[in-house]
Structures are given as structure tokens and as C-alpha cells.
Amino acid sequence: MTPCVKNYTSDIELIDQEICGEELAHPDLPSSMDKTTMQLHADQKSCTNKRYMPLLVTNYLCLFVGSLCSSLLSKYYFIHKGSSRWVSTWVQTAGFPLLMIPIALSYLLNFTKRKPFTDFTPKMLILSGSIGVVLGLNNLLFSWGNSYLPVSTSALLLSSQLVFNLVLSVIIVKQKITFSNLNCVILLTLSSILLALDSSHERLKGITQRNYLIGFFCTIGAGLLFALYLPVMEKVYKKVYCYEMVMEMQLIMEIAATTLATIGMAWDGGFSEMKTESERIFDKGSTVYWVTVMANVVTWQLCFMGTAGMVFLTCSLTGGICMTALLSMNVLGGVVVFRDAFGGVKAVSTALCMWGFCSYVYGIYNKMKQHKDPINKKISETSSELIRIVDRGGNF
């Protein structure tokens, strides 16, 4: 009778995959992986995995805190006469050693029996390093844009990446277009267009028209690169079967991005500039300067870790939508902390941003609700069949 029971279990697992969505289906495991290894590494993308929801909530909290704090700290650095865009770029990934904490804890606390950095192929290492270089370029564009624009303006401009994220997700990972995700993308894109039409007069002190335009287009460029980064990462993660491996790949990417930033700093005199800035230029003093830099290092790691986790556990489009929705919090943070202007158009823009995100979440809720009855029905049919087997004298 055991084969009969296994078949029923498989049916339920297939329904579970359908509920989670195509993007949460079991990824293709390496062909060389034997059955024992597959048993040791249960797919953590499955909705029924007991670690799924805690990981999802933890990563979203990391994304929320990291996105808000890193944006405000970057702006704080520039407002108080910090001027090195290489420094601002370097701190975004220089904290990569912090990723060893979740990697090591997962192994030490027996969340996984897999040893860190095993199962990596040369192809995966090269791919991770290449994506890391693209990430480094994205960080540099972000730093240039953030140095010339108000934090609220740059934050909402980044939402323009979402429409490109949707298009590239369809092309690269075959993302299905639904009413909820299309409606969300349209609303968030309208939000950024409204902002762009209304924000040309909002310039930081000493910023010329030329500098403003440079900041504007650098921010748009950063959004476009990030729109490419997310679906590429989802494509890569289809070959990854556990969260620990995601963090290890993220570590390699950030090492590559930090190497690029370090070369740029060394070429442009960035390291000596950091010492000069801390002692003579930064108007809050040397201690506050280094606290700001180190806090930026930590918060950027939270942001990148949360982003990688969200893409792995859901999909690139969901990760992009969550990040774009968090931009509204960055807008409010810029208004509260730095007294950025917040007129009627920007209020409408923020409202559209929140509306788009809520509509997307509601769409996911409806999808889950529609599939709830089929899985309950299948479980009920399985239980009834097992009872009938036992009543007929079957033994397991």
C-alpha cells in the first residue's frame, strides 16, 4: 500500500506548487545530486516548508530597514559636506563579510547539514562575479544620482525601474502578466512620471541645472540596471535549492562589486579622501563621519540581503514591487528628517505608489484563496481513501 500513499502525497505537493505560483515551483536540481543529498536539502521555496514564512518575513524586514536607513544615511553623508561618490559606492557592498553571519549560523544551528560553499560550480562562480560587476556599476550610478537629488525625488524616480522589470521578467524568466501585477506596474510608473514633471525646481543648495540633470539620468540608469539585475538573479536562483546558497552567491557578487569600487577609489584617490573628509571637511566631526560610514555599510547589507531573499523566495517582480512600495517610506523619511518639500503632486505620487502595492497584494490574496479549496479537497480525498484502505484490512 505504500506506493498508493506516495502517489497521493505527490498530488498534494503538486497542488502546493500551483498555489505558490510558477515562480515558487521546485527549481531544477543539479543532475549529479543523489537522493540522499536531495533529502538533506528540502526545497525552501515550498509554501509548506516550515522555514518559508519565517524566512520571508525576516527578509522583508531586512529590506524595509535597510532600504529606509541606507537612503537616509547616504543623503546625510552628502548634506554634511561628504562629497566622494566612490566612498558612497564603496560602502554599499564593503560590508560583505557580514553575510558570513547568516551563512555560518545556518550551519551551526543545524538548519542545514550542507557545508558552506559546497555544490558551487566554476560556471556559478563566474556568473556570480559577472553579476557583481553589474551591481557595482549600478551602485555607482545610484551614488551619483543621490548626491545631486533630494532623497524623496531620487527614491521615487527609482520606481521607474518597475515597468522595465516587468518586461525583462517576461523575457528572461517567462513571468506571467496578470491584471494585478500589470495594474501595479502602471500605477507605480504613473507615480514616477508625476514626480519627474513636478520636481525640476527641487534642487539642493549649490546644485546647478547641469548637475540636476546628471543626477536625474544617473538615477534612471540605476533603476534600469536594477530592473535587469532582478530577473537575472531569479534565473540564477532556479538552480539554487537552499537559502544558505543564496547568501553565498550574494557574498561572491558583493566581493566583485567591492573590488570594482576599491579600484575606482584607489585610482581616484578615494581612500586618502576619506581621511581628509573625516578630519577637515565633514561638518559633524570625525567620529560622526565614521559612524555614518559604518552604519551605511551595515544598512546596505540588510538591503541587499533582503532583496536576494525576496527574489529567491518569491520572484523578481514581487521583489521589485516590494522595493518600489518601500520608496514611499523613503519619501516620508526624507520629508521628516531632511525637510524635503512635499507638495500636492508628490502626495498624489505617493498615494499611487501605495495603491499599486496594495492592489498587487490583494491579487496574490485572491489567487491563494482560489486555490485553497482544491488543496483541501485533495487532502480530504486522500484521507478518505486511506480510511477505506484500512477498513479493507490494508496494511502500510
XYZ file of C-alpha atoms in Angstrom:
396
model
C 0.000 0.000 0.000
C 2.954 2.356 0.340
C 3.084 3.286 -3.390
C -0.567 4.353 -3.193
C 0.176 6.676 -0.268
C 3.260 8.140 -2.066
C 1.135 8.932 -5.118
C -1.393 10.845 -3.056
C 1.388 12.778 -1.354
C 2.860 13.711 -4.718
C -0.508 15.017 -5.888
C -0.790 17.268 -2.853
C 2.749 18.558 -3.380
C 1.881 19.442 -6.998
C -1.139 21.438 -5.823
C 1.072 23.160 -3.262
C 3.440 24.202 -6.052
C 0.495 25.576 -8.049
C -0.696 27.630 -5.077
C 2.727 29.122 -4.533
C 2.854 30.136 -8.179
C 5.117 29.134 -11.035
C 7.952 31.150 -9.581
C 7.846 29.076 -6.363
C 7.957 25.685 -8.033
C 10.797 23.373 -7.181
C 13.935 24.510 -9.033
C 15.933 22.224 -11.244
C 18.410 20.447 -9.054
C 21.872 19.513 -10.367
C 21.762 16.172 -12.167
C 24.713 14.940 -10.120
C 22.840 15.334 -6.845
C 21.968 11.935 -5.396
C 18.795 11.063 -3.498
C 20.466 11.355 -0.099
C 21.590 14.910 -0.808
C 18.132 15.815 -2.088
C 16.607 14.574 1.159
C 19.039 16.665 3.221
C 18.156 19.815 1.289
C 14.379 20.227 1.200
C 13.284 22.940 -1.200
C 12.856 26.074 0.909
C 10.750 27.778 -1.756
C 7.850 25.433 -0.999
C 4.933 27.087 0.797
C 4.628 24.035 3.048
C 8.228 24.233 4.247
C 8.186 25.316 7.881
C 11.060 27.754 7.274
C 9.361 29.511 4.348
C 7.272 32.117 6.183
C 9.900 32.985 8.839
C 12.478 33.472 6.071
C 10.063 35.583 4.015
C 9.142 37.854 6.933
C 12.775 38.190 8.055
C 13.963 39.135 4.587
C 11.203 41.676 4.097
C 12.054 43.303 7.434
C 15.716 43.440 6.398
C 14.675 45.022 3.104
C 12.430 47.543 4.862
C 15.014 48.654 7.444
C 17.928 48.538 5.017
C 16.183 50.480 2.238
C 14.957 53.269 4.509
C 18.086 53.691 6.626
C 20.641 53.378 3.812
C 18.838 56.011 1.743
C 18.690 58.481 4.636
C 22.285 57.844 5.698
C 23.574 58.317 2.142
C 21.796 61.650 1.939
C 23.074 62.621 5.415
C 26.621 61.991 4.207
C 26.244 64.364 1.252
C 24.287 67.031 3.140
C 27.082 67.416 5.705
C 29.707 68.054 3.028
C 30.690 64.494 2.233
C 31.449 64.588 -1.476
C 33.135 61.347 -2.584
C 30.814 59.343 -4.797
C 33.339 56.498 -4.776
C 33.053 56.331 -0.982
C 29.272 56.292 -1.272
C 29.588 53.476 -3.816
C 32.135 51.504 -1.811
C 30.086 51.387 1.421
C 27.159 49.750 -0.382
C 28.948 46.402 -0.661
C 32.032 46.746 1.580
C 30.144 45.023 4.394
C 30.064 41.688 2.541
C 31.832 39.883 5.449
C 28.611 40.404 7.452
C 26.932 37.871 5.164
C 29.069 35.204 6.811
C 26.818 35.549 9.874
C 23.642 34.032 8.329
C 25.773 31.560 6.370
C 27.599 30.303 9.469
C 24.566 30.376 11.802
C 22.505 28.211 9.441
C 25.164 25.510 9.601
C 25.990 25.860 13.312
C 22.309 25.790 14.333
C 21.684 22.721 12.144
C 19.207 24.481 9.829
C 21.123 22.697 7.091
C 23.557 19.788 7.004
C 25.200 21.182 3.907
C 28.684 22.599 4.430
C 29.052 26.232 3.345
C 30.275 26.894 -0.201
C 29.841 23.310 -1.388
C 27.979 22.451 -4.614
C 29.431 25.518 -6.373
C 30.499 25.008 -9.973
C 33.032 27.169 -11.881
C 30.142 28.417 -14.025
C 28.242 29.631 -10.970
C 31.318 31.390 -9.595
C 31.962 33.197 -12.895
C 28.282 34.093 -13.237
C 28.116 35.451 -9.682
C 31.247 37.544 -10.218
C 29.922 38.968 -13.502
C 26.616 39.942 -11.937
C 28.590 41.528 -9.099
C 30.373 43.839 -11.560
C 26.975 44.963 -12.918
C 25.868 45.532 -9.339
C 28.937 47.704 -8.751
C 28.083 49.871 -11.781
C 24.513 50.174 -10.516
C 25.790 51.334 -7.120
C 27.997 53.996 -8.737
C 25.080 55.404 -10.744
C 22.928 55.410 -7.617
C 25.596 57.350 -5.705
C 25.909 59.993 -8.430
C 22.146 60.418 -8.575
C 21.727 60.533 -4.815
C 24.405 63.238 -4.483
C 22.508 65.651 -6.748
C 18.845 64.991 -5.930
C 16.632 65.283 -2.826
C 16.207 61.860 -1.214
C 12.455 61.848 -1.870
C 12.955 62.683 -5.562
C 15.643 60.068 -6.138
C 13.634 57.447 -4.226
C 10.508 57.883 -6.295
C 12.437 58.150 -9.573
C 13.781 54.672 -8.915
C 10.235 53.343 -9.181
C 10.556 53.824 -12.960
C 12.521 50.555 -12.997
C 9.358 48.578 -12.348
C 7.954 48.672 -15.884
C 11.330 47.511 -17.224
C 11.410 44.861 -14.509
C 8.079 43.503 -15.753
C 9.186 43.475 -19.410
C 12.538 41.846 -18.648
C 10.892 39.317 -16.305
C 8.565 38.258 -19.135
C 11.534 37.864 -21.492
C 14.068 36.282 -19.126
C 12.023 34.172 -16.680
C 8.682 33.913 -18.557
C 6.763 35.854 -15.900
C 3.010 35.663 -16.471
C 1.248 39.015 -16.837
C -1.896 39.266 -14.722
C -4.289 42.120 -14.033
C -2.918 42.667 -10.527
C 0.765 42.916 -11.480
C 0.061 44.965 -14.632
C -2.175 47.360 -12.682
C 0.518 47.712 -10.020
C 3.245 48.462 -12.579
C 1.084 51.075 -14.321
C 0.214 52.868 -11.079
C 3.788 52.929 -9.830
C 5.065 54.140 -13.210
C 2.482 56.953 -13.231
C 3.724 57.829 -9.758
C 7.292 58.351 -11.003
C 6.146 60.297 -14.094
C 4.167 62.720 -11.922
C 7.213 63.233 -9.766
C 9.520 63.854 -12.715
C 7.181 66.526 -14.108
C 6.984 68.347 -10.788
C 10.465 68.034 -9.283
C 12.718 70.102 -11.566
C 12.559 73.043 -9.132
C 13.614 70.942 -6.133
C 17.375 71.323 -6.136
C 19.806 71.021 -3.288
C 21.781 74.126 -2.390
C 24.623 74.720 -4.866
C 23.300 72.217 -7.432
C 23.198 73.614 -10.978
C 20.781 72.681 -13.752
C 23.515 70.507 -15.289
C 24.144 68.693 -12.009
C 20.425 68.158 -11.522
C 20.095 66.573 -14.963
C 23.139 64.366 -14.312
C 21.578 63.191 -11.059
C 18.228 62.650 -12.746
C 19.581 60.449 -15.555
C 22.039 58.592 -13.293
C 19.120 57.639 -11.044
C 17.101 56.462 -14.031
C 20.138 54.476 -15.221
C 20.491 52.854 -11.794
C 16.829 51.864 -11.950
C 17.273 50.293 -15.387
C 20.308 48.269 -14.315
C 18.465 47.081 -11.216
C 15.488 46.104 -13.401
C 17.883 43.809 -15.296
C 19.593 42.580 -12.126
C 16.409 41.186 -10.527
C 15.183 38.806 -13.281
C 18.744 37.666 -13.986
C 19.037 36.761 -10.318
C 15.734 34.875 -10.433
C 17.034 32.920 -13.425
C 20.181 32.025 -11.499
C 18.244 31.105 -8.356
C 16.257 28.492 -10.278
C 19.390 26.364 -9.936
C 19.671 27.071 -6.206
C 17.873 24.845 -3.697
C 18.514 26.488 -0.316
C 18.620 29.942 1.256
C 22.179 29.438 2.515
C 23.418 29.054 -1.040
C 21.671 32.309 -1.985
C 23.631 34.154 0.705
C 26.860 32.554 -0.503
C 26.220 33.700 -4.067
C 25.368 37.172 -2.784
C 28.690 37.220 -0.950
C 30.586 36.473 -4.161
C 28.660 39.168 -6.045
C 29.403 41.773 -3.425
C 33.094 40.856 -3.363
C 33.177 41.564 -7.125
C 31.250 44.840 -6.697
C 33.521 45.920 -3.829
C 36.607 45.111 -5.906
C 35.314 47.408 -8.658
C 34.622 50.206 -6.151
C 38.019 49.708 -4.490
C 39.819 50.012 -7.837
C 37.876 53.189 -8.556
C 38.694 54.634 -5.143
C 42.395 53.809 -5.476
C 42.525 55.327 -8.973
C 40.670 58.483 -7.905
C 42.360 58.899 -4.513
C 39.249 57.899 -2.603
C 40.997 56.342 0.404
C 43.079 59.426 1.175
C 39.941 61.483 0.521
C 38.106 59.568 3.267
C 40.746 60.592 5.814
C 40.673 64.220 4.657
C 36.861 64.286 4.716
C 36.672 62.882 8.223
C 39.220 65.317 9.656
C 38.633 68.578 7.764
C 35.522 68.562 5.590
C 32.646 66.673 7.229
C 30.978 69.328 9.370
C 29.791 66.950 12.107
C 33.281 65.838 13.089
C 35.444 62.768 12.581
C 33.538 60.491 14.992
C 30.137 61.142 13.392
C 31.724 60.682 9.957
C 32.983 57.169 10.711
C 29.748 56.231 12.488
C 27.824 57.355 9.395
C 30.088 55.340 7.105
C 29.894 52.169 9.207
C 26.137 52.485 9.704
C 25.794 52.806 5.942
C 27.848 49.640 5.479
C 25.533 47.673 7.795
C 22.226 49.007 6.452
C 23.215 48.391 2.828
C 23.935 44.772 3.715
C 20.444 44.444 5.195
C 19.010 45.898 1.999
C 20.901 43.576 -0.351
C 20.313 40.515 1.826
C 16.588 41.254 1.937
C 16.459 41.771 -1.830
C 18.220 38.479 -2.581
C 15.985 36.599 -0.153
C 12.787 38.080 -1.588
C 13.769 37.163 -5.154
C 14.668 33.610 -4.088
C 11.526 33.036 -2.003
C 9.076 34.742 -4.381
C 10.091 36.155 -7.766
C 11.928 39.117 -9.260
C 8.724 41.063 -9.954
C 7.468 40.655 -6.390
C 10.858 41.752 -5.084
C 10.800 44.818 -7.338
C 7.262 45.723 -6.326
C 8.082 45.425 -2.614
C 11.132 47.656 -3.036
C 9.157 50.223 -5.011
C 6.426 50.285 -2.381
C 9.087 50.929 0.256
C 10.139 54.021 -1.672
C 7.091 55.780 -0.290
C 8.559 55.270 3.177
C 11.825 56.784 1.922
C 9.835 59.790 0.726
C 8.275 60.249 4.152
C 11.670 59.726 5.760
C 13.173 62.469 3.566
C 10.340 64.835 4.484
C 10.643 64.155 8.227
C 14.440 64.037 8.555
C 15.634 66.461 5.873
C 12.540 68.646 5.451
C 12.237 67.824 1.758
C 9.309 69.563 0.082
C 6.127 67.503 -0.019
C 3.546 69.254 -2.172
C 0.273 68.043 -3.629
C 1.763 66.319 -6.675
C 4.218 64.375 -4.555
C 1.377 63.387 -2.215
C -0.617 62.045 -5.186
C 2.510 60.232 -6.403
C 2.963 58.547 -3.035
C -0.730 57.613 -2.901
C -0.479 55.957 -6.337
C 2.579 54.065 -5.112
C 0.701 52.699 -2.097
C -2.406 51.953 -4.175
C -0.394 49.946 -6.680
C 1.285 47.855 -3.982
C -1.982 47.156 -2.156
C -3.663 46.058 -5.398
C -0.815 43.628 -6.036
C -1.024 42.137 -2.547
C -4.804 41.790 -2.940
C -4.270 39.958 -6.219
C -1.941 37.485 -4.512
C -4.515 37.005 -1.712
C -7.257 36.208 -4.234
C -5.017 33.721 -6.016
C -4.246 31.940 -2.748
C -7.951 31.910 -1.845
C -8.955 30.434 -5.210
C -6.523 27.547 -4.767
C -7.353 26.914 -1.123
C -10.417 24.758 -1.842
C -8.677 22.430 -4.343
C -5.895 21.525 -1.921
C -8.353 20.965 0.932
C -10.431 18.788 -1.378
C -7.390 16.738 -2.388
C -6.362 16.272 1.253
C -9.890 15.180 2.114
C -9.988 12.699 -0.776
C -6.603 11.305 0.281
C -7.752 10.865 3.890
C -10.980 9.161 2.778
C -9.090 6.776 0.512
C -6.664 5.864 3.290
C -9.596 5.153 5.622
C -11.191 2.897 3.009
C -7.884 1.040 2.572
C -7.614 0.478 6.326
C -11.249 -0.657 6.511
C -10.490 -3.254 3.839
C -7.718 -4.592 6.020
C -4.833 -2.885 4.224
C -1.517 -2.587 5.986
C 1.182 0.046 5.500
